[in-house]
XYZ file of C-alpha atoms in Angstrom:
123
model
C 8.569 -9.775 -2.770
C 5.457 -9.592 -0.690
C 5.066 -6.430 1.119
C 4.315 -7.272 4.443
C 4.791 -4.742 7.213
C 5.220 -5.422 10.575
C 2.029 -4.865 12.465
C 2.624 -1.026 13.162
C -0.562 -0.736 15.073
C -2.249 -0.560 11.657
C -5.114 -2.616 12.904
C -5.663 -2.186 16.255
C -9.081 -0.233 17.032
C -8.981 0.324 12.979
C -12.155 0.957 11.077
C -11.327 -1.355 7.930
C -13.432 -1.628 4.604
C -14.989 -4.864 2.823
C -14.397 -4.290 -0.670
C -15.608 -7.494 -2.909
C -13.513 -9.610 -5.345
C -12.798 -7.345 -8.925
C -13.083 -4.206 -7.149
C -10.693 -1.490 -8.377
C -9.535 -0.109 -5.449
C -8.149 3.105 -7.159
C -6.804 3.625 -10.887
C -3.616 5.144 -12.699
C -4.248 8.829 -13.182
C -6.424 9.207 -10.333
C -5.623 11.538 -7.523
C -4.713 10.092 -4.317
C -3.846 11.065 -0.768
C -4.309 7.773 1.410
C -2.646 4.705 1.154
C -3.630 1.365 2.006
C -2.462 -1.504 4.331
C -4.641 -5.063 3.712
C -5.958 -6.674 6.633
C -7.438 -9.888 5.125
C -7.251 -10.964 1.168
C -5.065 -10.252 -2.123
C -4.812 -6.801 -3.968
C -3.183 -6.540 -7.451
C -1.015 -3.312 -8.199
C -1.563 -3.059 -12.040
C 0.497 -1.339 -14.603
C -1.720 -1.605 -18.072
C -3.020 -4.900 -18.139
C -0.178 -6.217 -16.136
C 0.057 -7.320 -12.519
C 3.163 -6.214 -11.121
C 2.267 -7.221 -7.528
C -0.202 -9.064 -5.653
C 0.055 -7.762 -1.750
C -1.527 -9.609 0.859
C -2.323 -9.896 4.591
C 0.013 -7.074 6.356
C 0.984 -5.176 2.553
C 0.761 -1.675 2.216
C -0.055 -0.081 -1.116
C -0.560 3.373 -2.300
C 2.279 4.818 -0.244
C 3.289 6.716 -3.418
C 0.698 9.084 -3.670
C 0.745 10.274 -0.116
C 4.341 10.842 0.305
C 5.057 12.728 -3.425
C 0.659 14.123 -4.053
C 1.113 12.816 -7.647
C -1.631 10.966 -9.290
C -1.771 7.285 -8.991
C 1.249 5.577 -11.076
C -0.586 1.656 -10.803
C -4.262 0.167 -11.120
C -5.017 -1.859 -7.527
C -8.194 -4.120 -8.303
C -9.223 -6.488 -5.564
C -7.760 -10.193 -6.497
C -10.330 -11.915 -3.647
C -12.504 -10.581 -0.706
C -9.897 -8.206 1.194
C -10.300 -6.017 4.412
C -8.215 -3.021 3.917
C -7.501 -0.065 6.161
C -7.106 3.346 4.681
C -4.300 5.571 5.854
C -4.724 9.242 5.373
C -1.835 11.423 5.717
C -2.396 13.016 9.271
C -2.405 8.771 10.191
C 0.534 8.290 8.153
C 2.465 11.285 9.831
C 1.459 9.888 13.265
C 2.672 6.419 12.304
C 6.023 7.530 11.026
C 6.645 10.062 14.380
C 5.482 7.145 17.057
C 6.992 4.425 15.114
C 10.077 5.336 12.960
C 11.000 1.919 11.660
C 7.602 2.093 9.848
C 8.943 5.118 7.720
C 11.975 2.997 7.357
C 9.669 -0.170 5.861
C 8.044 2.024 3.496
C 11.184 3.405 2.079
C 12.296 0.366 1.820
C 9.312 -1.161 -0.309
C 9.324 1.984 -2.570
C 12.910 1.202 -3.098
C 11.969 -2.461 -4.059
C 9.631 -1.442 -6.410
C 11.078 1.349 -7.672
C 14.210 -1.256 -8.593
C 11.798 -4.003 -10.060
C 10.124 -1.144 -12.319
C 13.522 -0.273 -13.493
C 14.315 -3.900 -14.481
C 11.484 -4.327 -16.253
C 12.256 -1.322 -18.043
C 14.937 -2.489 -18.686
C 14.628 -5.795 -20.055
């Protein structure tokens, strides 16, 4: 499952960062407290060497670390050229109180992958 989000006003008068091909974006371990929706290009979400995920145009990644302040469970490493646009958590608190149903996507998604982590645990 891509994890597309329905344009939330995530872009609109957004500042949004270049970031070439290969660049890790953040790593596992490492503190976080913004998360990340893509506005152009492909971001792998990896777990060891693995890819998990690939998100692309309209994903959101990183939603983890700003809702629970843990460290980073995943790897994200640009796949190509992306535009992303960072959401801190005073942006993702104004997000979720203007637009509800965007609180409602992201539980969704962590559900999604929270289920796809447990069946590959599991097989």
């Amino acid at each position: 499952m891509n994890t597309p989000a329905p344009r939330f006003n995530l872009f609109r008068r957004s500042e949004f960062e270049t970031v070439p091909a290969g660049t890790i974006i953040f790593s596992a371990g490492d503190a976080g407290n913004c998360m990340f929706a893509v506005r152009a290009g492909e971001v792998e979400l990896l777990v060891g060497d693995h890819v998990v995920e690939v998100v692309t145009e309209d994903g959101i990644f990183g939603e983890m670390a700003i809702i629970d302040r843990e460290p980073r469970t995943a790897t994200a490493r640009a796949r190509t050229a992306c535009e992303l646009v960072r959401i801190d958590e005073p942006r993702f608190n104004f997000l979720v109180q203007e637009t509800p149903l965007f609180a409602l996507h992201v539980l969704r998604l962590l559900a999604h992958r929270l289920r796809r982590a447990n069946d590959l645990t599991l097989s």
